[in-house]
mmCIF file of C-alpha atoms in Angstrom:
data_model
loop_
_atom_site.group_PDB
_atom_site.id
_atom_site.type_symbol
_atom_site.label_atom_id
_atom_site.label_comp_id
_atom_site.label_asym_id
_atom_site.label_seq_id
_atom_site.Cartn_x
_atom_site.Cartn_y
_atom_site.Cartn_z
ATOM 1 C CA UNK A 1 -115.482 20.164 70.144
ATOM 2 C CA UNK A 2 -111.740 19.567 69.912
ATOM 3 C CA UNK A 3 -108.997 22.163 69.928
ATOM 4 C CA UNK A 4 -108.298 21.264 66.300
ATOM 5 C CA UNK A 5 -111.930 21.961 65.335
ATOM 6 C CA UNK A 6 -111.942 25.284 67.199
ATOM 7 C CA UNK A 7 -108.726 26.352 65.475
ATOM 8 C CA UNK A 8 -110.170 25.419 62.078
ATOM 9 C CA UNK A 9 -113.134 27.736 62.672
ATOM 10 C CA UNK A 10 -110.878 30.556 63.872
ATOM 11 C CA UNK A 11 -108.659 30.240 60.807
ATOM 12 C CA UNK A 12 -111.686 30.230 58.525
ATOM 13 C CA UNK A 13 -112.237 33.798 59.770
ATOM 14 C CA UNK A 14 -108.595 34.855 60.285
ATOM 15 C CA UNK A 15 -106.329 32.809 57.973
ATOM 16 C CA UNK A 16 -102.850 32.288 59.417
ATOM 17 C CA UNK A 17 -101.472 32.616 55.880
ATOM 18 C CA UNK A 18 -102.055 36.374 56.264
ATOM 19 C CA UNK A 19 -99.278 36.490 58.887
ATOM 20 C CA UNK A 20 -95.838 37.925 58.171
ATOM 21 C CA UNK A 21 -93.081 35.437 57.319
ATOM 22 C CA UNK A 22 -91.071 36.292 60.449
ATOM 23 C CA UNK A 23 -93.972 35.535 62.781
ATOM 24 C CA UNK A 24 -94.686 32.447 64.894
ATOM 25 C CA UNK A 25 -98.446 32.008 64.792
ATOM 26 C CA UNK A 26 -100.776 29.058 65.291
ATOM 27 C CA UNK A 27 -100.844 26.332 67.945
ATOM 28 C CA UNK A 28 -97.706 26.849 70.044
ATOM 29 C CA UNK A 29 -98.269 24.063 72.553
ATOM 30 C CA UNK A 30 -101.001 21.604 73.460
ATOM 31 C CA UNK A 31 -102.693 18.483 72.088
ATOM 32 C CA UNK A 32 -105.000 19.391 69.164
ATOM 33 C CA UNK A 33 -107.330 16.401 69.621
ATOM 34 C CA UNK A 34 -108.197 17.279 73.224
ATOM 35 C CA UNK A 35 -111.751 18.489 73.843
ATOM 36 C CA UNK A 36 -112.157 22.173 74.721
ATOM 37 C CA UNK A 37 -113.487 22.967 78.197
ATOM 38 C CA UNK A 38 -113.234 26.747 77.783
ATOM 39 C CA UNK A 39 -111.311 29.488 75.964
ATOM 40 C CA UNK A 40 -109.429 32.373 77.555
ATOM 41 C CA UNK A 41 -108.662 35.301 75.234
ATOM 42 C CA UNK A 42 -105.681 37.487 76.106
ATOM 43 C CA UNK A 43 -103.008 39.818 74.811
ATOM 44 C CA UNK A 44 -99.951 37.959 76.134
ATOM 45 C CA UNK A 45 -100.000 34.373 77.432
ATOM 46 C CA UNK A 46 -97.783 35.035 80.453
ATOM 47 C CA UNK A 47 -97.565 32.808 83.533
ATOM 48 C CA UNK A 48 -100.223 34.787 85.413
ATOM 49 C CA UNK A 49 -102.582 34.431 82.436
ATOM 50 C CA UNK A 50 -102.029 30.674 82.315
ATOM 51 C CA UNK A 51 -102.887 30.533 86.017
ATOM 52 C CA UNK A 52 -106.044 32.531 85.251
ATOM 53 C CA UNK A 53 -106.942 29.913 82.629
ATOM 54 C CA UNK A 54 -106.475 27.179 85.231
ATOM 55 C CA UNK A 55 -108.795 28.970 87.669
ATOM 56 C CA UNK A 56 -111.446 29.485 84.965
ATOM 57 C CA UNK A 57 -111.221 25.887 83.698
ATOM 58 C CA UNK A 58 -110.118 27.052 80.236
ATOM 59 C CA UNK A 59 -107.800 24.622 78.474
ATOM 60 C CA UNK A 60 -107.280 26.787 75.363
ATOM 61 C CA UNK A 61 -105.674 30.218 75.449
ATOM 62 C CA UNK A 62 -106.104 32.338 72.324
ATOM 63 C CA UNK A 63 -103.538 35.115 72.538
ATOM 64 C CA UNK A 64 -102.460 37.968 70.309
ATOM 65 C CA UNK A 65 -98.684 37.920 70.869
ATOM 66 C CA UNK A 66 -96.967 34.512 70.559
ATOM 67 C CA UNK A 67 -95.336 33.618 73.871
ATOM 68 C CA UNK A 68 -92.856 31.480 71.892
ATOM 69 C CA UNK A 69 -91.257 33.700 69.280
ATOM 70 C CA UNK A 70 -87.695 32.445 68.989
ATOM 71 C CA UNK A 71 -86.823 28.783 69.296
ATOM 72 C CA UNK A 72 -86.746 27.141 72.724
ATOM 73 C CA UNK A 73 -83.644 25.053 73.441
ATOM 74 C CA UNK A 74 -84.774 23.981 76.894
ATOM 75 C CA UNK A 75 -87.766 24.064 79.241
ATOM 76 C CA UNK A 76 -86.428 24.571 82.757
ATOM 77 C CA UNK A 77 -88.395 27.642 83.843
ATOM 78 C CA UNK A 78 -85.375 29.956 83.786
ATOM 79 C CA UNK A 79 -87.243 32.851 82.107
ATOM 80 C CA UNK A 80 -90.774 34.187 81.710
ATOM 81 C CA UNK A 81 -91.337 32.361 78.409
ATOM 82 C CA UNK A 82 -90.318 28.951 79.724
ATOM 83 C CA UNK A 83 -92.308 29.433 82.936
ATOM 84 C CA UNK A 84 -95.486 30.219 81.010
ATOM 85 C CA UNK A 85 -95.063 27.303 78.599
ATOM 86 C CA UNK A 86 -94.206 24.867 81.401
ATOM 87 C CA UNK A 87 -97.279 25.888 83.401
ATOM 88 C CA UNK A 88 -99.464 25.440 80.310
ATOM 89 C CA UNK A 89 -98.068 21.977 79.576
ATOM 90 C CA UNK A 90 -98.329 20.854 83.203
ATOM 91 C CA UNK A 91 -102.007 21.894 83.269
ATOM 92 C CA UNK A 92 -102.816 20.486 79.802
ATOM 93 C CA UNK A 93 -103.564 23.962 78.423
ATOM 94 C CA UNK A 94 -103.054 24.734 74.727
ATOM 95 C CA UNK A 95 -101.787 28.136 73.575
ATOM 96 C CA UNK A 96 -102.740 29.501 70.160
ATOM 97 C CA UNK A 97 -101.360 32.812 68.811
ATOM 98 C CA UNK A 98 -102.868 34.988 66.061
ATOM 99 C CA UNK A 99 -100.531 38.062 65.955
ATOM 100 C CA UNK A 100 -99.744 39.439 62.464
ATOM 101 C CA UNK A 101 -102.485 37.330 60.856
ATOM 102 C CA UNK A 102 -104.838 39.711 62.683
ATOM 103 C CA UNK A 103 -102.593 42.721 61.986
ATOM 104 C CA UNK A 104 -102.977 42.057 58.253
ATOM 105 C CA UNK A 105 -106.715 41.400 58.443
ATOM 106 C CA UNK A 106 -108.907 44.202 57.074
ATOM 107 C CA UNK A 107 -111.169 43.976 60.140
ATOM 108 C CA UNK A 108 -108.269 43.325 62.508
ATOM 109 C CA UNK A 109 -106.101 45.381 64.839
ATOM 110 C CA UNK A 110 -105.932 48.559 62.804
ATOM 111 C CA UNK A 111 -109.623 48.542 61.933
ATOM 112 C CA UNK A 112 -110.250 48.523 65.679
ATOM 113 C CA UNK A 113 -107.991 51.551 66.194
ATOM 114 C CA UNK A 114 -109.727 53.465 63.401
ATOM 115 C CA UNK A 115 -113.090 52.580 64.919
ATOM 116 C CA UNK A 116 -112.072 54.048 68.266
ATOM 117 C CA UNK A 117 -111.071 57.295 66.559
ATOM 118 C CA UNK A 118 -114.195 57.453 64.388
ATOM 119 C CA UNK A 119 -112.283 57.485 61.093
ATOM 120 C CA UNK A 120 -114.203 56.896 57.860
ATOM 121 C CA UNK A 121 -113.401 55.653 54.338
ATOM 122 C CA UNK A 122 -110.817 53.152 55.607
ATOM 123 C CA UNK A 123 -108.040 51.790 53.394
ATOM 124 C CA UNK A 124 -105.026 49.524 53.938
ATOM 125 C CA UNK A 125 -101.835 51.530 54.497
ATOM 126 C CA UNK A 126 -99.354 48.934 53.222
ATOM 127 C CA UNK A 127 -101.222 46.479 50.957
ATOM 128 C CA UNK A 128 -99.741 43.019 50.542
ATOM 129 C CA UNK A 129 -97.643 42.547 47.398
ATOM 130 C CA UNK A 130 -97.203 39.395 45.286
ATOM 131 C CA UNK A 131 -100.266 38.043 47.053
ATOM 132 C CA UNK A 132 -102.774 37.713 44.212
ATOM 133 C CA UNK A 133 -102.926 35.106 41.453
ATOM 134 C CA UNK A 134 -105.204 34.594 38.466
ATOM 135 C CA UNK A 135 -106.406 31.211 37.268
ATOM 136 C CA UNK A 136 -107.581 30.727 33.687
ATOM 137 C CA UNK A 137 -109.137 27.358 32.851
ATOM 138 C CA UNK A 138 -110.792 26.009 29.681
ATOM 139 C CA UNK A 139 -113.996 24.023 30.277
ATOM 140 C CA UNK A 140 -116.561 22.430 27.937
ATOM 141 C CA UNK A 141 -119.524 24.773 27.923
ATOM 142 C CA UNK A 142 -122.044 22.374 29.464
ATOM 143 C CA UNK A 143 -119.695 21.855 32.482
ATOM 144 C CA UNK A 144 -118.813 25.518 32.885
ATOM 145 C CA UNK A 145 -121.231 26.315 35.722
ATOM 146 C CA UNK A 146 -120.204 23.268 37.759
ATOM 147 C CA UNK A 147 -116.518 24.176 37.575
ATOM 148 C CA UNK A 148 -117.233 27.829 38.340
ATOM 149 C CA UNK A 149 -119.292 26.923 41.426
ATOM 150 C CA UNK A 150 -116.518 24.603 42.589
ATOM 151 C CA UNK A 151 -113.932 27.376 42.227
ATOM 152 C CA UNK A 152 -116.093 29.735 44.286
ATOM 153 C CA UNK A 153 -116.604 27.116 46.998
ATOM 154 C CA UNK A 154 -112.826 26.634 47.221
ATOM 155 C CA UNK A 155 -112.308 30.365 47.843
ATOM 156 C CA UNK A 156 -111.583 31.729 44.373
ATOM 157 C CA UNK A 157 -113.249 34.887 43.090
ATOM 158 C CA UNK A 158 -113.101 36.912 46.316
ATOM 159 C CA UNK A 159 -112.193 40.527 45.594
ATOM 160 C CA UNK A 160 -112.472 42.827 48.608
ATOM 161 C CA UNK A 161 -116.089 42.918 49.761
ATOM 162 C CA UNK A 162 -117.296 40.924 46.746
ATOM 163 C CA UNK A 163 -117.234 37.186 46.164
ATOM 164 C CA UNK A 164 -118.114 34.815 43.306
ATOM 165 C CA UNK A 165 -116.279 37.144 40.884
ATOM 166 C CA UNK A 166 -115.261 35.639 37.542
ATOM 167 C CA UNK A 167 -115.033 36.391 33.837
ATOM 168 C CA UNK A 168 -115.992 33.967 31.065
ATOM 169 C CA UNK A 169 -115.295 33.960 27.331
ATOM 170 C CA UNK A 170 -116.709 31.413 24.917
ATOM 171 C CA UNK A 171 -114.709 29.986 22.044
ATOM 172 C CA UNK A 172 -113.664 26.941 20.069
ATOM 173 C CA UNK A 173 -110.957 24.638 21.419
ATOM 174 C CA UNK A 174 -109.175 21.834 19.623
ATOM 175 C CA UNK A 175 -107.368 18.716 20.774
ATOM 176 C CA UNK A 176 -106.462 15.328 19.364
ATOM 177 C CA UNK A 177 -106.432 12.287 21.666
ATOM 178 C CA UNK A 178 -103.402 10.079 21.001
ATOM 179 C CA UNK A 179 -102.534 6.526 22.042
ATOM 180 C CA UNK A 180 -102.869 6.005 25.795
ATOM 181 C CA UNK A 181 -105.557 8.648 26.234
ATOM 182 C CA UNK A 182 -109.048 8.159 27.640
ATOM 183 C CA UNK A 183 -110.833 11.220 26.257
ATOM 184 C CA UNK A 184 -114.016 12.687 27.689
ATOM 185 C CA UNK A 185 -115.171 13.265 24.118
ATOM 186 C CA UNK A 186 -113.838 12.416 20.658
ATOM 187 C CA UNK A 187 -111.819 9.524 19.314
ATOM 188 C CA UNK A 188 -108.137 8.722 19.312
ATOM 189 C CA UNK A 189 -106.092 10.200 16.448
ATOM 190 C CA UNK A 190 -108.964 12.460 15.330
ATOM 191 C CA UNK A 191 -108.885 16.183 16.044
ATOM 192 C CA UNK A 192 -111.810 17.270 18.199
ATOM 193 C CA UNK A 193 -113.436 20.694 18.028
ATOM 194 C CA UNK A 194 -115.032 21.624 21.339
ATOM 195 C CA UNK A 195 -117.345 24.463 22.392
ATOM 196 C CA UNK A 196 -115.476 25.696 25.474
ATOM 197 C CA UNK A 197 -115.618 28.500 28.024
ATOM 198 C CA UNK A 198 -112.488 30.203 29.305
ATOM 199 C CA UNK A 199 -113.100 30.998 32.990
ATOM 200 C CA UNK A 200 -110.863 33.457 34.856
ATOM 201 C CA UNK A 201 -110.830 33.977 38.630
ATOM 202 C CA UNK A 202 -108.538 35.766 41.099
ATOM 203 C CA UNK A 203 -107.464 34.352 44.464
ATOM 204 C CA UNK A 204 -104.943 34.852 47.289
ATOM 205 C CA UNK A 205 -101.737 32.871 46.882
ATOM 206 C CA UNK A 206 -102.249 30.689 49.962
ATOM 207 C CA UNK A 207 -105.464 29.227 48.467
ATOM 208 C CA UNK A 208 -103.713 27.932 45.345
ATOM 209 C CA UNK A 209 -103.381 24.272 46.329
ATOM 210 C CA UNK A 210 -106.990 23.701 47.326
ATOM 211 C CA UNK A 211 -108.374 25.711 44.389
ATOM 212 C CA UNK A 212 -106.373 23.774 41.785
ATOM 213 C CA UNK A 213 -107.288 20.442 43.402
ATOM 214 C CA UNK A 214 -110.989 21.331 43.537
ATOM 215 C CA UNK A 215 -110.948 22.571 39.939
ATOM 216 C CA UNK A 216 -109.356 19.370 38.643
ATOM 217 C CA UNK A 217 -111.810 17.215 40.595
ATOM 218 C CA UNK A 218 -114.799 19.029 39.079
ATOM 219 C CA UNK A 219 -113.402 19.187 35.543
ATOM 220 C CA UNK A 220 -114.520 16.452 33.093
ATOM 221 C CA UNK A 221 -111.321 16.379 31.012
ATOM 222 C CA UNK A 222 -108.564 13.833 31.581
ATOM 223 C CA UNK A 223 -105.992 16.572 30.963
ATOM 224 C CA UNK A 224 -107.090 19.993 32.179
ATOM 225 C CA UNK A 225 -105.823 23.041 30.271
ATOM 226 C CA UNK A 226 -105.229 25.885 32.733
ATOM 227 C CA UNK A 227 -102.741 28.621 33.583
ATOM 228 C CA UNK A 228 -101.910 30.389 36.859
ATOM 229 C CA UNK A 229 -100.427 33.898 36.754
ATOM 230 C CA UNK A 230 -98.931 36.015 39.535
ATOM 231 C CA UNK A 231 -100.445 39.497 39.418
ATOM 232 C CA UNK A 232 -98.649 42.786 40.026
ATOM 233 C CA UNK A 233 -101.837 44.089 41.653
ATOM 234 C CA UNK A 234 -101.509 44.780 45.364
ATOM 235 C CA UNK A 235 -104.106 43.206 47.634
ATOM 236 C CA UNK A 236 -106.024 46.306 48.719
ATOM 237 C CA UNK A 237 -107.883 44.431 51.461
ATOM 238 C CA UNK A 238 -104.989 42.783 53.292
ATOM 239 C CA UNK A 239 -101.849 44.325 54.726
ATOM 240 C CA UNK A 240 -100.290 46.245 57.592
ATOM 241 C CA UNK A 241 -101.729 49.515 58.841
ATOM 242 C CA UNK A 242 -104.776 51.467 57.814
ATOM 243 C CA UNK A 243 -105.760 55.060 57.166
ATOM 244 C CA UNK A 244 -108.988 56.993 57.132
ATOM 245 C CA UNK A 245 -110.417 60.464 57.613
ATOM 246 C CA UNK A 246 -112.332 62.502 60.167
ATOM 247 C CA UNK A 247 -115.560 64.051 58.992
ATOM 248 C CA UNK A 248 -114.249 67.395 60.257
ATOM 249 C CA UNK A 249 -110.564 68.326 60.464
ATOM 250 C CA UNK A 250 -109.095 68.892 63.926
ATOM 251 C CA UNK A 251 -106.475 71.212 65.309
ATOM 252 C CA UNK A 252 -103.305 69.267 66.246
ATOM 253 C CA UNK A 253 -103.804 69.810 69.973
ATOM 254 C CA UNK A 254 -107.469 68.852 69.714
ATOM 255 C CA UNK A 255 -106.405 65.707 67.887
ATOM 256 C CA UNK A 256 -103.902 64.738 70.582
ATOM 257 C CA UNK A 257 -106.503 65.327 73.300
ATOM 258 C CA UNK A 258 -108.929 63.063 71.414
ATOM 259 C CA UNK A 259 -106.329 60.296 71.054
ATOM 260 C CA UNK A 260 -105.386 60.607 74.717
ATOM 261 C CA UNK A 261 -109.023 60.294 75.799
ATOM 262 C CA UNK A 262 -109.983 57.450 73.426
ATOM 263 C CA UNK A 263 -106.959 55.343 74.373
ATOM 264 C CA UNK A 264 -106.860 56.254 78.069
ATOM 265 C CA UNK A 265 -103.292 57.510 77.807
ATOM 266 C CA UNK A 266 -101.173 59.253 80.389
ATOM 267 C CA UNK A 267 -98.940 60.766 77.729
ATOM 268 C CA UNK A 268 -98.240 60.849 73.984
ATOM 269 C CA UNK A 269 -94.791 61.218 72.439
ATOM 270 C CA UNK A 270 -94.953 63.100 69.146
ATOM 271 C CA UNK A 271 -92.898 64.884 66.510
ATOM 272 C CA UNK A 272 -92.886 68.663 65.985
ATOM 273 C CA UNK A 273 -96.238 70.246 65.252
ATOM 274 C CA UNK A 274 -96.836 70.877 61.556
ATOM 275 C CA UNK A 275 -99.340 73.690 62.273
ATOM 276 C CA UNK A 276 -101.787 72.051 59.869
ATOM 277 C CA UNK A 277 -105.244 70.612 60.470
ATOM 278 C CA UNK A 278 -105.575 66.862 61.024
ATOM 279 C CA UNK A 279 -107.979 65.259 58.563
ATOM 280 C CA UNK A 280 -106.385 62.036 57.276
ATOM 281 C CA UNK A 281 -104.853 59.707 59.879
ATOM 282 C CA UNK A 282 -102.714 56.596 59.440
ATOM 283 C CA UNK A 283 -102.476 53.910 62.128
ATOM 284 C CA UNK A 284 -100.393 50.796 62.718
ATOM 285 C CA UNK A 285 -100.803 48.895 65.971
ATOM 286 C CA UNK A 286 -97.673 47.740 67.769
ATOM 287 C CA UNK A 287 -94.189 48.573 66.530
ATOM 288 C CA UNK A 288 -94.916 50.670 63.451
ATOM 289 C CA UNK A 289 -91.990 52.863 62.455
ATOM 290 C CA UNK A 290 -91.905 50.887 59.184
ATOM 291 C CA UNK A 291 -95.175 52.544 58.157
ATOM 292 C CA UNK A 292 -94.049 56.177 58.462
ATOM 293 C CA UNK A 293 -93.028 56.592 54.829
ATOM 294 C CA UNK A 294 -96.206 54.867 53.618
ATOM 295 C CA UNK A 295 -98.315 57.228 55.738
ATOM 296 C CA UNK A 296 -96.508 60.246 54.275
ATOM 297 C CA UNK A 297 -96.978 58.825 50.759
ATOM 298 C CA UNK A 298 -100.735 58.571 51.432
ATOM 299 C CA UNK A 299 -100.706 62.234 52.534
ATOM 300 C CA UNK A 300 -101.706 61.453 56.110
ATOM 301 C CA UNK A 301 -101.745 64.464 58.412
ATOM 302 C CA UNK A 302 -100.992 62.283 61.442
ATOM 303 C CA UNK A 303 -99.715 58.783 62.120
ATOM 304 C CA UNK A 304 -100.401 56.737 65.270
ATOM 305 C CA UNK A 305 -98.279 53.757 66.295
ATOM 306 C CA UNK A 306 -95.810 52.564 68.962
ATOM 307 C CA UNK A 307 -92.090 51.998 69.529
ATOM 308 C CA UNK A 308 -90.866 55.026 67.594
ATOM 309 C CA UNK A 309 -87.098 55.535 67.966
ATOM 310 C CA UNK A 310 -85.327 58.877 68.282
ATOM 311 C CA UNK A 311 -84.267 59.179 64.634
ATOM 312 C CA UNK A 312 -87.659 58.031 63.350
ATOM 313 C CA UNK A 313 -89.217 61.327 64.450
ATOM 314 C CA UNK A 314 -87.034 63.205 61.960
ATOM 315 C CA UNK A 315 -88.803 61.353 59.132
ATOM 316 C CA UNK A 316 -91.858 63.541 59.712
ATOM 317 C CA UNK A 317 -90.099 66.364 57.809
ATOM 318 C CA UNK A 318 -92.900 68.752 58.902
ATOM 319 C CA UNK A 319 -95.257 66.847 56.582
ATOM 320 C CA UNK A 320 -97.017 64.768 59.220
ATOM 321 C CA UNK A 321 -97.488 64.535 62.977
ATOM 322 C CA UNK A 322 -95.988 61.260 64.252
ATOM 323 C CA UNK A 323 -97.561 59.982 67.480
ATOM 324 C CA UNK A 324 -96.108 57.208 69.640
ATOM 325 C CA UNK A 325 -98.850 56.098 72.035
ATOM 326 C CA UNK A 326 -97.078 52.913 73.172
ATOM 327 C CA UNK A 327 -96.959 49.353 71.832
ATOM 328 C CA UNK A 328 -99.502 47.805 74.172
ATOM 329 C CA UNK A 329 -101.685 50.913 74.212
ATOM 330 C CA UNK A 330 -102.069 50.854 70.430
ATOM 331 C CA UNK A 331 -103.139 47.191 70.545
ATOM 332 C CA UNK A 332 -105.235 47.338 73.698
ATOM 333 C CA UNK A 333 -108.555 46.665 71.938
ATOM 334 C CA UNK A 334 -107.402 43.376 70.395
ATOM 335 C CA UNK A 335 -108.582 41.190 73.267
ATOM 336 C CA UNK A 336 -112.109 42.594 72.972
ATOM 337 C CA UNK A 337 -112.074 42.172 69.187
ATOM 338 C CA UNK A 338 -111.003 38.519 69.420
ATOM 339 C CA UNK A 339 -113.480 37.881 72.240
ATOM 340 C CA UNK A 340 -116.336 39.170 70.060
ATOM 341 C CA UNK A 341 -115.235 37.087 67.056
ATOM 342 C CA UNK A 342 -114.975 33.890 69.115
ATOM 343 C CA UNK A 343 -118.250 34.556 70.945
ATOM 344 C CA UNK A 344 -120.063 34.692 67.606
ATOM 345 C CA UNK A 345 -118.535 31.391 66.467
ATOM 346 C CA UNK A 346 -118.778 29.290 69.625
ATOM 347 C CA UNK A 347 -121.659 28.926 72.050
ATOM 348 C CA UNK A 348 -121.172 25.426 73.494
ATOM 349 C CA UNK A 349 -118.425 26.351 75.974
ATOM 350 C CA UNK A 350 -117.307 29.360 78.009
ATOM 351 C CA UNK A 351 -115.242 32.120 76.414
ATOM 352 C CA UNK A 352 -113.582 34.543 78.814
ATOM 353 C CA UNK A 353 -111.447 37.654 78.532
ATOM 354 C CA UNK A 354 -108.284 37.833 80.587
ATOM 355 C CA UNK A 355 -108.134 40.620 83.158
ATOM 356 C CA UNK A 356 -104.488 40.043 84.076
ATOM 357 C CA UNK A 357 -101.997 42.874 83.490
ATOM 358 C CA UNK A 358 -99.468 41.962 80.812
ATOM 359 C CA UNK A 359 -98.184 45.375 79.674
ATOM 360 C CA UNK A 360 -94.505 45.423 80.772
ATOM 361 C CA UNK A 361 -94.222 49.225 80.433
ATOM 362 C CA UNK A 362 -95.037 51.411 83.432
ATOM 363 C CA UNK A 363 -95.151 55.197 83.778
ATOM 364 C CA UNK A 364 -94.149 57.343 86.738
ATOM 365 C CA UNK A 365 -96.116 60.588 86.514
#
């Protein structure tokens, strides 16, 4: 199996179109048509991780953080990024990054954090906006099922944990073929009355091209009548962060002890105690100060993330306990999550987890 084929299967599960616009995801270096000898899954594709891939005969590294984030103007090995990329190229190793595509995935980074804490009734903290579109197409009734099935196969009609969702209305359509037309039914210059179904489906914006192409290919008409609308609805199953609830509320100190134990932490930085029980908890792996206001709006009692700055703690306003457990620490389960996903999809070659240390932050206790 080639690197290109492996990537296609990965993206079928975790679409890169879910990633944030600022991100640099996908194949960062490597020849896509090269056969895969093995996959190494890691958090950061640093030089020591690339060397680990060499030793394990893995020529594809699937990493969470993209080693190339800003543009490279040279490759001379003068910094840690260039050294890692150079080593990968010299050893014919491809590097593929998933980052915020997995952050925005319902079963991604933040789902993993919630699972560690035992939170229930999980919901997206910051649902994606301007992400959903609705297609309405008019189809002759005896071709309705074929077009509907084609739309479903192309990815339309997925709403949360349901698929093949559509709505159909039957009615009478009219059209008159004029000179130059090659009508499916009727005659030129005579108005045709057709028994038609109006089919409506919802889909994510990034699927638009393939859905429209598939719909036109399956449709019998020479000129297809359809409309695409952008919906104001937020995508409740894709976005940054997540929140859920404990079955039983915890005292603030009990909560911090639980977090410390579940994440193997040496310390937790937090805002002032609110002196309220912790029931609803918001999480956002990585650098998540941007989610503080959303967590307060969702009436979270506590919020777990990393990279909180001094003034961010004031945003708690005694409404919520803000907890900074560290950037890497909040994302530490990602490697295992990706390893499990890839292990389910591929069985013809070795998939390994990296055991190299890549967290740049150290603590002196």
